[in-house]
Short mmCIF file of C-alpha atoms in Angstrom, two decimals:
data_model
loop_
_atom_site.label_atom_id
_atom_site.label_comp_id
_atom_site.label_asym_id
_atom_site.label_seq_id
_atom_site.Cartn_x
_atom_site.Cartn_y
_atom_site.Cartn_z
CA UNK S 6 116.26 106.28 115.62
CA UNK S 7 114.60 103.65 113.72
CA UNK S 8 112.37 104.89 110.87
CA UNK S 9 108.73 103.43 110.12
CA UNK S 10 109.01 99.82 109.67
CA UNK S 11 106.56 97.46 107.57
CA UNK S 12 106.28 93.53 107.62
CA UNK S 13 106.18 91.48 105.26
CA UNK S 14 108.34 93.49 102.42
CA UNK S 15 107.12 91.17 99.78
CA UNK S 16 104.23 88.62 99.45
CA UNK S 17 102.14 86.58 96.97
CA UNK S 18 98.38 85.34 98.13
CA UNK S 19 95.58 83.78 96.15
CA UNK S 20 92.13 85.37 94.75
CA UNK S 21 89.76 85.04 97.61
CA UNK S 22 92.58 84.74 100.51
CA UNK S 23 93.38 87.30 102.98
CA UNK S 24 96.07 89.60 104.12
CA UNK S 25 97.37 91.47 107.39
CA UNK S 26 100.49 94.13 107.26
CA UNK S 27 102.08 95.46 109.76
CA UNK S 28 103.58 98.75 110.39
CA UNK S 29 106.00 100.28 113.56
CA UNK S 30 105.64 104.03 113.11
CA UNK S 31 108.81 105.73 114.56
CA UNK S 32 109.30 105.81 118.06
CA UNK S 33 106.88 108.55 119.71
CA UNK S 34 104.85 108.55 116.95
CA UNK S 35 100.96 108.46 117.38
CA UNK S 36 99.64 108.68 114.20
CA UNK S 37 99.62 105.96 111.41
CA UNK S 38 98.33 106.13 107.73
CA UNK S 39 97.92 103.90 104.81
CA UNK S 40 98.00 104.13 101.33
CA UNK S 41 97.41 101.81 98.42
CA UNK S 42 100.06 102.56 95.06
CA UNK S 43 99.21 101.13 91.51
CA UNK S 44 100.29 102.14 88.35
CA UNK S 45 96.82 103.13 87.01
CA UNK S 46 95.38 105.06 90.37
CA UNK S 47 98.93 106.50 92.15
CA UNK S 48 98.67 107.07 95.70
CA UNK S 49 95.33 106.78 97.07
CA UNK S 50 94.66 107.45 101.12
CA UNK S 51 93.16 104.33 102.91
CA UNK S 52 93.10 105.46 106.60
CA UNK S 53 94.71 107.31 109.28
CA UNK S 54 94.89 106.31 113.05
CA UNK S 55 95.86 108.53 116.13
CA UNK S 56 95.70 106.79 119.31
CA UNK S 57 93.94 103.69 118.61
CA UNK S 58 91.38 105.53 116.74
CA UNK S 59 90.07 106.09 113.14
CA UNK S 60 90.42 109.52 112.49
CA UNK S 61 89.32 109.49 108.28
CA UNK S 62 88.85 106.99 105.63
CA UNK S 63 89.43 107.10 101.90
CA UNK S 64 86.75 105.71 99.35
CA UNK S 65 87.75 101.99 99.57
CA UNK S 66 85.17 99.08 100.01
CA UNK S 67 84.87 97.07 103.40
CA UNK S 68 87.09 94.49 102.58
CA UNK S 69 89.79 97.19 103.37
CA UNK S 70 90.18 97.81 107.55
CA UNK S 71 92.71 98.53 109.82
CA UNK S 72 93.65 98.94 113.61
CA UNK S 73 96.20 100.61 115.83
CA UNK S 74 97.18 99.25 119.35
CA UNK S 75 98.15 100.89 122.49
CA UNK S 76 101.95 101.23 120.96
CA UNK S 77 100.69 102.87 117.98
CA UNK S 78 101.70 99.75 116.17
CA UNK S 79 99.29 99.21 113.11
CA UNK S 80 97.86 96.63 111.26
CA UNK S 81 95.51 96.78 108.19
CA UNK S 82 93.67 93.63 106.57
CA UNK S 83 91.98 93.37 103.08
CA UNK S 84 89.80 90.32 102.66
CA UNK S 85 88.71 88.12 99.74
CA UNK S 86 91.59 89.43 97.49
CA UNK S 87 91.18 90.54 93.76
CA UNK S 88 93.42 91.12 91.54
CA UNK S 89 92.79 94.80 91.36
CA UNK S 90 94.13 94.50 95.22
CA UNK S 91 98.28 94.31 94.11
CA UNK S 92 99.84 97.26 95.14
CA UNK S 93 102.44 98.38 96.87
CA UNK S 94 100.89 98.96 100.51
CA UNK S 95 102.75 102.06 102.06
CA UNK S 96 102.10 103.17 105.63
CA UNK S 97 103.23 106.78 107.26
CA UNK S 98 103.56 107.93 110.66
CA UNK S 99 104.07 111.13 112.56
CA UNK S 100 104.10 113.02 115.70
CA UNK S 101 100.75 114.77 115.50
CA UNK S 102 97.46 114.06 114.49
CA UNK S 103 97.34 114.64 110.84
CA UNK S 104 95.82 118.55 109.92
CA UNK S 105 97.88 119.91 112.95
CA UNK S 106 100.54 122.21 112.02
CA UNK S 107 103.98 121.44 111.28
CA UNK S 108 103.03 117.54 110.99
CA UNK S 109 106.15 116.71 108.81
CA UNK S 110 105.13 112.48 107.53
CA UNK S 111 107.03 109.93 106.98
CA UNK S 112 106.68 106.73 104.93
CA UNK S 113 108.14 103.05 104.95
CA UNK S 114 109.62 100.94 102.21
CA UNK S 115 105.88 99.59 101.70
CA UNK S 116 104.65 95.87 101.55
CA UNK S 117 104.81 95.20 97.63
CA UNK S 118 101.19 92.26 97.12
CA UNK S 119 100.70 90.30 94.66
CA UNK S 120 97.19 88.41 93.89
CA UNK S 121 97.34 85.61 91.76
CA UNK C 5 87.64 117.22 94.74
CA UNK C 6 90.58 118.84 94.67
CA UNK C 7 93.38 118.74 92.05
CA UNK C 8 96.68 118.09 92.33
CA UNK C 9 98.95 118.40 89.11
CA UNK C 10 102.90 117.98 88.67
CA UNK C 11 104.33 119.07 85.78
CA UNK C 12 106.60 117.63 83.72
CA UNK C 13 105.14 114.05 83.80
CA UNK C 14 108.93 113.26 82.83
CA UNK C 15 112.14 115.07 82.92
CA UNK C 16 115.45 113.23 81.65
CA UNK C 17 118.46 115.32 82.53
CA UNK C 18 122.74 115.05 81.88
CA UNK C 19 124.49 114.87 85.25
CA UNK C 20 125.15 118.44 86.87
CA UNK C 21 122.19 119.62 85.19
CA UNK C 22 119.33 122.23 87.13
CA UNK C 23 115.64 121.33 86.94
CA UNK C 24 112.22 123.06 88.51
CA UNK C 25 109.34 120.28 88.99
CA UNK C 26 106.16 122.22 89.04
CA UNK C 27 102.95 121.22 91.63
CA UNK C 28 99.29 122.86 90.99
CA UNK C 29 96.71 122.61 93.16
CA UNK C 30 92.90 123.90 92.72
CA UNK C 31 92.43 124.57 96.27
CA UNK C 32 93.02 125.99 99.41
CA UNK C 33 95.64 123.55 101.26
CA UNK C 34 96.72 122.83 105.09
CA UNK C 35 100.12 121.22 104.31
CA UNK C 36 102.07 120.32 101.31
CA UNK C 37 105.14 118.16 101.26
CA UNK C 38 107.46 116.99 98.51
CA UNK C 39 108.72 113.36 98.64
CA UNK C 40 111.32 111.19 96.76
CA UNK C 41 110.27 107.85 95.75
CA UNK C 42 113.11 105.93 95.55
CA UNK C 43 113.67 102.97 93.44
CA UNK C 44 112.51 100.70 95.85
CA UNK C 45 109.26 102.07 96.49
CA UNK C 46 110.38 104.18 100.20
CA UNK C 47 108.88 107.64 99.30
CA UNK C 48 111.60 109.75 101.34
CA UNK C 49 110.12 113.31 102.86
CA UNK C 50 112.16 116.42 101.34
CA UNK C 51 110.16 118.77 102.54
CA UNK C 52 106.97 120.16 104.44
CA UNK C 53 106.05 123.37 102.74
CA UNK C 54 102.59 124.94 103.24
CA UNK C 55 104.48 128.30 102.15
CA UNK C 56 107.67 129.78 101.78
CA UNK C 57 110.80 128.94 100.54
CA UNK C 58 113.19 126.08 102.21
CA UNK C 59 116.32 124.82 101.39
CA UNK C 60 118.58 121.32 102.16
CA UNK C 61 121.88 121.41 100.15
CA UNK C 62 121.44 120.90 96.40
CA UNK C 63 117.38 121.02 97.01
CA UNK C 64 114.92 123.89 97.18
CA UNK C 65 110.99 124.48 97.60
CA UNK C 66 109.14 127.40 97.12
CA UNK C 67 105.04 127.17 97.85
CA UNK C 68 103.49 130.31 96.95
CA UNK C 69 99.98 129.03 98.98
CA UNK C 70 97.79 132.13 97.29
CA UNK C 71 98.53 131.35 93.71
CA UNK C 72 98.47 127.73 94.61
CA UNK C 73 101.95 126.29 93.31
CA UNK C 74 105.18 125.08 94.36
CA UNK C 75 108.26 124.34 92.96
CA UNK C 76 111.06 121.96 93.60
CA UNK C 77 114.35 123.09 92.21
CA UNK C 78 117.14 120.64 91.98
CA UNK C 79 120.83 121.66 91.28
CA UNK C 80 123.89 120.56 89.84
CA UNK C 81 121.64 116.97 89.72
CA UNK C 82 123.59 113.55 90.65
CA UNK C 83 122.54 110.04 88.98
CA UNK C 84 121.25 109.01 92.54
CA UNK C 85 118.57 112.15 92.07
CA UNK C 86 116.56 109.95 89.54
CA UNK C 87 113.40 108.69 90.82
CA UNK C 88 109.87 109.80 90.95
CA UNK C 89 109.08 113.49 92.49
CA UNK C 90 105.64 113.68 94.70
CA UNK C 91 104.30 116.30 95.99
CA UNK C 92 100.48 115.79 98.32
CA UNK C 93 98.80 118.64 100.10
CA UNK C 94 96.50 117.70 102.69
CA UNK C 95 93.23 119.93 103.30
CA UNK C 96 92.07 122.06 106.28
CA UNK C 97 89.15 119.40 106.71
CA UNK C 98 90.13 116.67 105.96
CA UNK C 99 93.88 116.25 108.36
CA UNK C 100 96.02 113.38 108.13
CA UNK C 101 95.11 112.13 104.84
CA UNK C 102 97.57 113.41 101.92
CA UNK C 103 96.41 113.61 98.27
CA UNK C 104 99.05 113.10 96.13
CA UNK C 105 100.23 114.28 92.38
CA UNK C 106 101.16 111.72 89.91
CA UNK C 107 104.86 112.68 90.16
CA UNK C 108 107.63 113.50 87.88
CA UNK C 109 110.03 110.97 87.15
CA UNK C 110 113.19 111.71 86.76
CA UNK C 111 116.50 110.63 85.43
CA UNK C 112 119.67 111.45 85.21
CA UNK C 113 122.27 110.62 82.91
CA UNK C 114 126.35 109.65 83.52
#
């Protein structure tokens, strides 16, 4: 089956603009989860979803939010873009809400930003 | 917060080489997994290993949860082995959000 899928792979936006990604967790999955990658911070946790709803949050400002719909398709959206912001944008489903046992993860290729 | 540390930040190895990556952690954890990140940024899962020892071919993991470690041994290593080694844990409070090392990267040599 097909794994977790995220739209666009690549992009380039502006200071100031905004961006949405998208992500298709694998088929039966309920929970999503995104995380930002640089080369100064790693991986740092922006937010898990489980049936539509925000479950936790990492310690990013308000400019960062996401959503999850009814197909446990998820979007997240970081406005007025800074530089800081370019990353690679990774986002990770799996069966169970996260913290229950056995709930093996599973990432995408990631959405690689750029803000120029 | 807690602590996650991999050990060695970088490990260059021949071809048909064996390696152990090393993962610390300062607390008490609810799940720990080991991922490959590939070289085009897909972190892969190897394994989910809260304790115990697991195997998949030429891989291994061993978490030994009550002196807070685990290993990743990697055998007889192949040129398509290098990348960057993760492992997260994720805590008993705070489920579905992984906090990751800052890897081992890996490569081997022809």
């Amino acid at each position: 089956k097909a794994g977790v899928t995220q739209t666009p792979r690549y992009l380039i936006k502006t200071r100031g603009q905004q961006v949405t990604l998208s992500c298709s967790p694998i088929s039966g999955h309920r929970s999503v989860s995104w995380y930002q990658q640089t080369p100064g911070q790693g991986l740092q946790f922006l937010f898990e979803y489980f049936s539509e709803t925000q479950r936790n949050k990492g310690n990013f400002p308000g400019r960062f939010s996401g959503r999850q719909f009814s197909n446990s398709r998820s979007e997240m959206n970081v406005s007025t873009l800074e530089l800081g912001d370019s990353a690679l944008y990774l986002c990770a489903s799996s069966l169970l809400a996260g913290g229950s046992s056995g709930n093996t993860i599973y990432f995408g290729e990631g959405s690689w930003l750029t803000v120029v | 917060g807690i602590q996650v540390e991999q050990s060695p930040p970088d490990l260059i190895l021949q071809e048909g080489a064996n390696s152990t990556l090393r993962c610390n952690f300062s607390d008490s954890v609810n799940n720990l997994q080991w991922f490959h990140q590939n070289p085009w940024g897909q972190l892969i899962n190897l394994f989910y290993i809260p304790s115990g020892t697991k195997q998949n071919g030429r891989l291994s993991a061993t978490t030994v949860a009550t002196e807070r470690y685990s290993l990743l041994y990697i055998s007889s290593s192949q040129t398509t082995d290098s990348g960057v080694y993760f492992c997260a844990v994720e805590l008993y409070n705070q489920g579905g959000k992984l906090i990751f090392g800052q890897g081992t990267e890996l490569s081997v040599k022809p």
